[in-house]
PDB file of C-alpha atoms in Angstrom:
ATOM      1  CA  UNK W   1      92.413 -13.355 -19.844  1.00 64.00           C
ATOM      2  CA  UNK W   2      92.616 -10.770 -17.139  1.00 89.00           C
ATOM      3  CA  UNK W   3      89.833 -10.230 -14.632  1.00 91.00           C
ATOM      4  CA  UNK W   4      88.859  -6.807 -15.984  1.00 93.00           C
ATOM      5  CA  UNK W   5      88.504  -8.203 -19.511  1.00 94.00           C
ATOM      6  CA  UNK W   6      86.465 -11.115 -18.144  1.00 91.00           C
ATOM      7  CA  UNK W   7      84.123  -8.725 -16.296  1.00 93.00           C
ATOM      8  CA  UNK W   8      83.740  -6.491 -19.355  1.00 95.00           C
ATOM      9  CA  UNK W   9      82.955  -9.529 -21.506  1.00 94.00           C
ATOM     10  CA  UNK W  10      80.301 -10.708 -19.054  1.00 94.00           C
ATOM     11  CA  UNK W  11      78.749  -7.242 -18.993  1.00 94.00           C
ATOM     12  CA  UNK W  12      78.763  -7.007 -22.786  1.00 96.00           C
ATOM     13  CA  UNK W  13      77.191 -10.467 -23.102  1.00 95.00           C
ATOM     14  CA  UNK W  14      74.436  -9.478 -20.652  1.00 96.00           C
ATOM     15  CA  UNK W  15      73.918  -6.320 -22.729  1.00 96.00           C
ATOM     16  CA  UNK W  16      73.483  -8.426 -25.855  1.00 96.00           C
ATOM     17  CA  UNK W  17      70.857 -10.439 -23.994  1.00 96.00           C
ATOM     18  CA  UNK W  18      69.050  -7.203 -23.176  1.00 96.00           C
ATOM     19  CA  UNK W  19      69.178  -6.207 -26.849  1.00 96.00           C
ATOM     20  CA  UNK W  20      67.891  -9.617 -27.942  1.00 96.00           C
ATOM     21  CA  UNK W  21      65.013  -9.474 -25.462  1.00 96.00           C
ATOM     22  CA  UNK W  22      63.999  -5.915 -26.329  1.00 96.00           C
ATOM     23  CA  UNK W  23      65.228  -4.159 -23.186  1.00 96.00           C
ATOM     24  CA  UNK W  24      66.592  -0.749 -24.148  1.00 95.00           C
ATOM     25  CA  UNK W  25      70.330  -0.574 -23.567  1.00 93.00           C
ATOM     26  CA  UNK W  26      70.095   2.616 -21.484  1.00 94.00           C
ATOM     27  CA  UNK W  27      67.445   0.993 -19.276  1.00 96.00           C
ATOM     28  CA  UNK W  28      69.610  -2.095 -18.868  1.00 95.00           C
ATOM     29  CA  UNK W  29      72.691   0.028 -18.143  1.00 93.00           C
ATOM     30  CA  UNK W  30      70.872   1.928 -15.401  1.00 95.00           C
ATOM     31  CA  UNK W  31      69.458  -1.257 -13.853  1.00 94.00           C
ATOM     32  CA  UNK W  32      70.479  -4.763 -14.965  1.00 94.00           C
ATOM     33  CA  UNK W  33      67.430  -6.186 -13.175  1.00 95.00           C
ATOM     34  CA  UNK W  34      65.317  -4.578 -15.909  1.00 96.00           C
ATOM     35  CA  UNK W  35      66.285  -7.662 -17.893  1.00 96.00           C
ATOM     36  CA  UNK W  36      64.861 -10.121 -15.331  1.00 97.00           C
ATOM     37  CA  UNK W  37      61.205 -10.365 -16.498  1.00 97.00           C
ATOM     38  CA  UNK W  38      62.095 -10.758 -20.172  1.00 96.00           C
ATOM     39  CA  UNK W  39      64.892 -13.200 -19.417  1.00 97.00           C
ATOM     40  CA  UNK W  40      62.618 -15.318 -17.225  1.00 98.00           C
ATOM     41  CA  UNK W  41      59.937 -15.345 -19.920  1.00 97.00           C
ATOM     42  CA  UNK W  42      62.508 -16.303 -22.546  1.00 97.00           C
ATOM     43  CA  UNK W  43      64.026 -19.115 -20.464  1.00 98.00           C
ATOM     44  CA  UNK W  44      60.584 -20.441 -19.499  1.00 97.00           C
ATOM     45  CA  UNK W  45      59.662 -20.833 -23.162  1.00 97.00           C
ATOM     46  CA  UNK W  46      62.854 -22.609 -24.242  1.00 97.00           C
ATOM     47  CA  UNK W  47      62.438 -26.224 -25.420  1.00 97.00           C
ATOM     48  CA  UNK W  48      65.037 -27.505 -22.932  1.00 95.00           C
ATOM     49  CA  UNK W  49      64.238 -31.151 -23.699  1.00 94.00           C
ATOM     50  CA  UNK W  50      65.372 -30.508 -27.289  1.00 96.00           C
ATOM     51  CA  UNK W  51      68.625 -28.751 -26.367  1.00 96.00           C
ATOM     52  CA  UNK W  52      71.938 -29.956 -27.717  1.00 96.00           C
ATOM     53  CA  UNK W  53      75.190 -29.456 -25.856  1.00 96.00           C
ATOM     54  CA  UNK W  54      75.951 -26.198 -27.680  1.00 97.00           C
ATOM     55  CA  UNK W  55      72.544 -24.813 -26.648  1.00 97.00           C
ATOM     56  CA  UNK W  56      73.233 -25.639 -22.990  1.00 96.00           C
ATOM     57  CA  UNK W  57      76.666 -24.014 -23.185  1.00 96.00           C
ATOM     58  CA  UNK W  58      75.189 -20.825 -24.663  1.00 96.00           C
ATOM     59  CA  UNK W  59      72.396 -20.672 -22.071  1.00 97.00           C
ATOM     60  CA  UNK W  60      74.892 -21.367 -19.278  1.00 96.00           C
ATOM     61  CA  UNK W  61      77.160 -18.547 -20.460  1.00 96.00           C
ATOM     62  CA  UNK W  62      74.242 -16.137 -20.865  1.00 97.00           C
ATOM     63  CA  UNK W  63      72.833 -16.799 -17.398  1.00 98.00           C
ATOM     64  CA  UNK W  64      76.299 -16.632 -15.825  1.00 97.00           C
ATOM     65  CA  UNK W  65      76.882 -13.250 -17.477  1.00 96.00           C
ATOM     66  CA  UNK W  66      73.539 -11.934 -16.260  1.00 97.00           C
ATOM     67  CA  UNK W  67      74.073 -13.240 -12.731  1.00 97.00           C
ATOM     68  CA  UNK W  68      77.564 -11.751 -12.504  1.00 96.00           C
ATOM     69  CA  UNK W  69      76.424  -8.448 -13.968  1.00 95.00           C
ATOM     70  CA  UNK W  70      73.604  -8.064 -11.452  1.00 96.00           C
ATOM     71  CA  UNK W  71      75.839  -8.960  -8.511  1.00 96.00           C
ATOM     72  CA  UNK W  72      78.572  -6.562  -9.621  1.00 96.00           C
ATOM     73  CA  UNK W  73      76.404  -3.642 -10.657  1.00 94.00           C
ATOM     74  CA  UNK W  74      73.619  -3.877  -8.076  1.00 92.00           C
ATOM     75  CA  UNK W  75      75.276  -5.498  -5.078  1.00 92.00           C
ATOM     76  CA  UNK W  76      78.825  -4.099  -5.132  1.00 92.00           C
ATOM     77  CA  UNK W  77      80.487  -7.433  -5.820  1.00 96.00           C
ATOM     78  CA  UNK W  78      83.495  -7.953  -8.090  1.00 97.00           C
ATOM     79  CA  UNK W  79      84.824 -10.638 -10.389  1.00 97.00           C
ATOM     80  CA  UNK W  80      88.011 -12.257  -9.067  1.00 97.00           C
ATOM     81  CA  UNK W  81      90.321 -14.794 -10.666  1.00 95.00           C
ATOM     82  CA  UNK W  82      91.285 -17.617  -8.316  1.00 94.00           C
ATOM     83  CA  UNK W  83      94.033 -20.166  -8.933  1.00 93.00           C
ATOM     84  CA  UNK W  84      92.563 -23.667  -9.149  1.00 92.00           C
ATOM     85  CA  UNK W  85      94.747 -26.592 -10.196  1.00 92.00           C
ATOM     86  CA  UNK W  86      91.643 -28.758 -10.761  1.00 93.00           C
ATOM     87  CA  UNK W  87      90.454 -26.413 -13.521  1.00 88.00           C
ATOM     88  CA  UNK W  88      91.743 -27.093 -17.052  1.00 90.00           C
ATOM     89  CA  UNK W  89      92.712 -23.395 -17.299  1.00 89.00           C
ATOM     90  CA  UNK W  90      94.437 -23.449 -13.891  1.00 92.00           C
ATOM     91  CA  UNK W  91      92.050 -20.829 -12.502  1.00 93.00           C
ATOM     92  CA  UNK W  92      88.364 -19.984 -12.131  1.00 94.00           C
ATOM     93  CA  UNK W  93      86.416 -16.752 -12.048  1.00 96.00           C
ATOM     94  CA  UNK W  94      84.338 -16.084  -8.960  1.00 97.00           C
ATOM     95  CA  UNK W  95      82.192 -13.246  -7.731  1.00 98.00           C
ATOM     96  CA  UNK W  96      83.395 -11.819  -4.417  1.00 97.00           C
ATOM     97  CA  UNK W  97      81.498  -9.530  -2.070  1.00 97.00           C
ATOM     98  CA  UNK W  98      81.672  -8.348   1.493  1.00 96.00           C
ATOM     99  CA  UNK W  99      78.780  -9.954   3.300  1.00 95.00           C
ATOM    100  CA  UNK W 100      76.555  -8.409   5.905  1.00 92.00           C
ATOM    101  CA  UNK W 101      78.830 -10.141   8.416  1.00 93.00           C
ATOM    102  CA  UNK W 102      81.752  -7.969   7.235  1.00 94.00           C
ATOM    103  CA  UNK W 103      83.596 -10.970   5.781  1.00 96.00           C
ATOM    104  CA  UNK W 104      84.569 -11.563   2.153  1.00 97.00           C
ATOM    105  CA  UNK W 105      82.598 -14.348   0.475  1.00 97.00           C
ATOM    106  CA  UNK W 106      82.900 -15.907  -2.972  1.00 97.00           C
ATOM    107  CA  UNK W 107      80.536 -17.728  -5.260  1.00 97.00           C
ATOM    108  CA  UNK W 108      81.226 -19.283  -8.618  1.00 96.00           C
ATOM    109  CA  UNK W 109      78.436 -18.121 -10.929  1.00 96.00           C
ATOM    110  CA  UNK W 110      78.886 -21.136 -13.206  1.00 95.00           C
ATOM    111  CA  UNK W 111      78.039 -23.402 -10.257  1.00 95.00           C
ATOM    112  CA  UNK W 112      74.974 -21.345  -9.316  1.00 97.00           C
ATOM    113  CA  UNK W 113      73.636 -21.605 -12.869  1.00 97.00           C
ATOM    114  CA  UNK W 114      74.432 -25.329 -13.056  1.00 96.00           C
ATOM    115  CA  UNK W 115      72.480 -25.883  -9.850  1.00 96.00           C
ATOM    116  CA  UNK W 116      69.501 -24.159 -11.507  1.00 95.00           C
ATOM    117  CA  UNK W 117      69.791 -26.559 -14.446  1.00 96.00           C
ATOM    118  CA  UNK W 118      69.646 -29.502 -12.025  1.00 95.00           C
ATOM    119  CA  UNK W 119      66.438 -28.217 -10.392  1.00 91.00           C
ATOM    120  CA  UNK W 120      64.016 -27.248 -13.144  1.00 91.00           C
ATOM    121  CA  UNK W 121      62.164 -25.175 -13.892  1.00 95.00           C
ATOM    122  CA  UNK W 122      64.912 -22.580 -14.240  1.00 97.00           C
ATOM    123  CA  UNK W 123      63.975 -19.632 -12.022  1.00 98.00           C
ATOM    124  CA  UNK W 124      66.140 -16.557 -12.529  1.00 97.00           C
ATOM    125  CA  UNK W 125      65.085 -14.897  -9.255  1.00 96.00           C
ATOM    126  CA  UNK W 126      65.924 -18.081  -7.322  1.00 96.00           C
ATOM    127  CA  UNK W 127      69.307 -18.206  -9.039  1.00 97.00           C
ATOM    128  CA  UNK W 128      70.032 -14.637  -7.910  1.00 96.00           C
ATOM    129  CA  UNK W 129      68.784 -15.338  -4.384  1.00 95.00           C
ATOM    130  CA  UNK W 130      70.999 -18.429  -4.113  1.00 95.00           C
ATOM    131  CA  UNK W 131      74.082 -16.444  -5.140  1.00 96.00           C
ATOM    132  CA  UNK W 132      73.216 -13.655  -2.704  1.00 95.00           C
ATOM    133  CA  UNK W 133      72.789 -16.218   0.083  1.00 94.00           C
ATOM    134  CA  UNK W 134      76.258 -17.688  -0.569  1.00 95.00           C
ATOM    135  CA  UNK W 135      77.725 -14.182  -0.587  1.00 96.00           C
ATOM    136  CA  UNK W 136      75.815 -13.353   2.623  1.00 94.00           C
ATOM    137  CA  UNK W 137      74.595 -10.112   1.058  1.00 93.00           C
ATOM    138  CA  UNK W 138      70.881 -10.750   1.241  1.00 81.00           C
ATOM    139  CA  UNK W 139      68.934  -8.932   3.951  1.00 71.00           C
ATOM    140  CA  UNK W 140      67.605 -12.369   4.886  1.00 61.00           C
ATOM    141  CA  UNK W 141      71.166 -13.395   5.850  1.00 50.00           C
ATOM    142  CA  UNK W 142      71.405 -13.912   9.592  1.00 51.00           C
ATOM    143  CA  UNK W 143      75.005 -13.235  10.634  1.00 49.00           C
TER     144      UNK W 143
END
C-alpha cells in the first residue's frame, strides 16, 4: 500500500469514528479535534477488562487513525513509509513533521497508542500531547 492510500484510509477511518460518535462530517472535516470530546467519552465508557483481541485491534486502529489525522490536518505533519526489516511487512508508517527546532522528527502512531494502553486510563489528549512532544511541535517544546 502506498503512503497516500494509507493516509486516505486513516482519514476515512477517523471520519467513520466521527459518524459513529455523532460528530457532523463537515464539522469533523473542518476540525478533526471536534471529535476529541466524544471520542474521549466513548473510550472512557468502554469495558476494557472485557475486551478480546479483536476489540483491542479495532480500538488501536481507530485511535491511530484519529491521532494521525489530527497531526496531519492540524499540525502540518505527513504520513511516511519507512523501510524496517524487523516489521513483518518490511516497512512501517510514521508521522513526520518539522519540529520547532527546524529538524524533521518522526513518531509511530501505533507506538503512541500502545503506550496509552499500557498506562490506563486512556486519555486522548495525553496521547496527542505525547505525539506532539516526540515531533517537537508543541509550544512547550524547548529547543
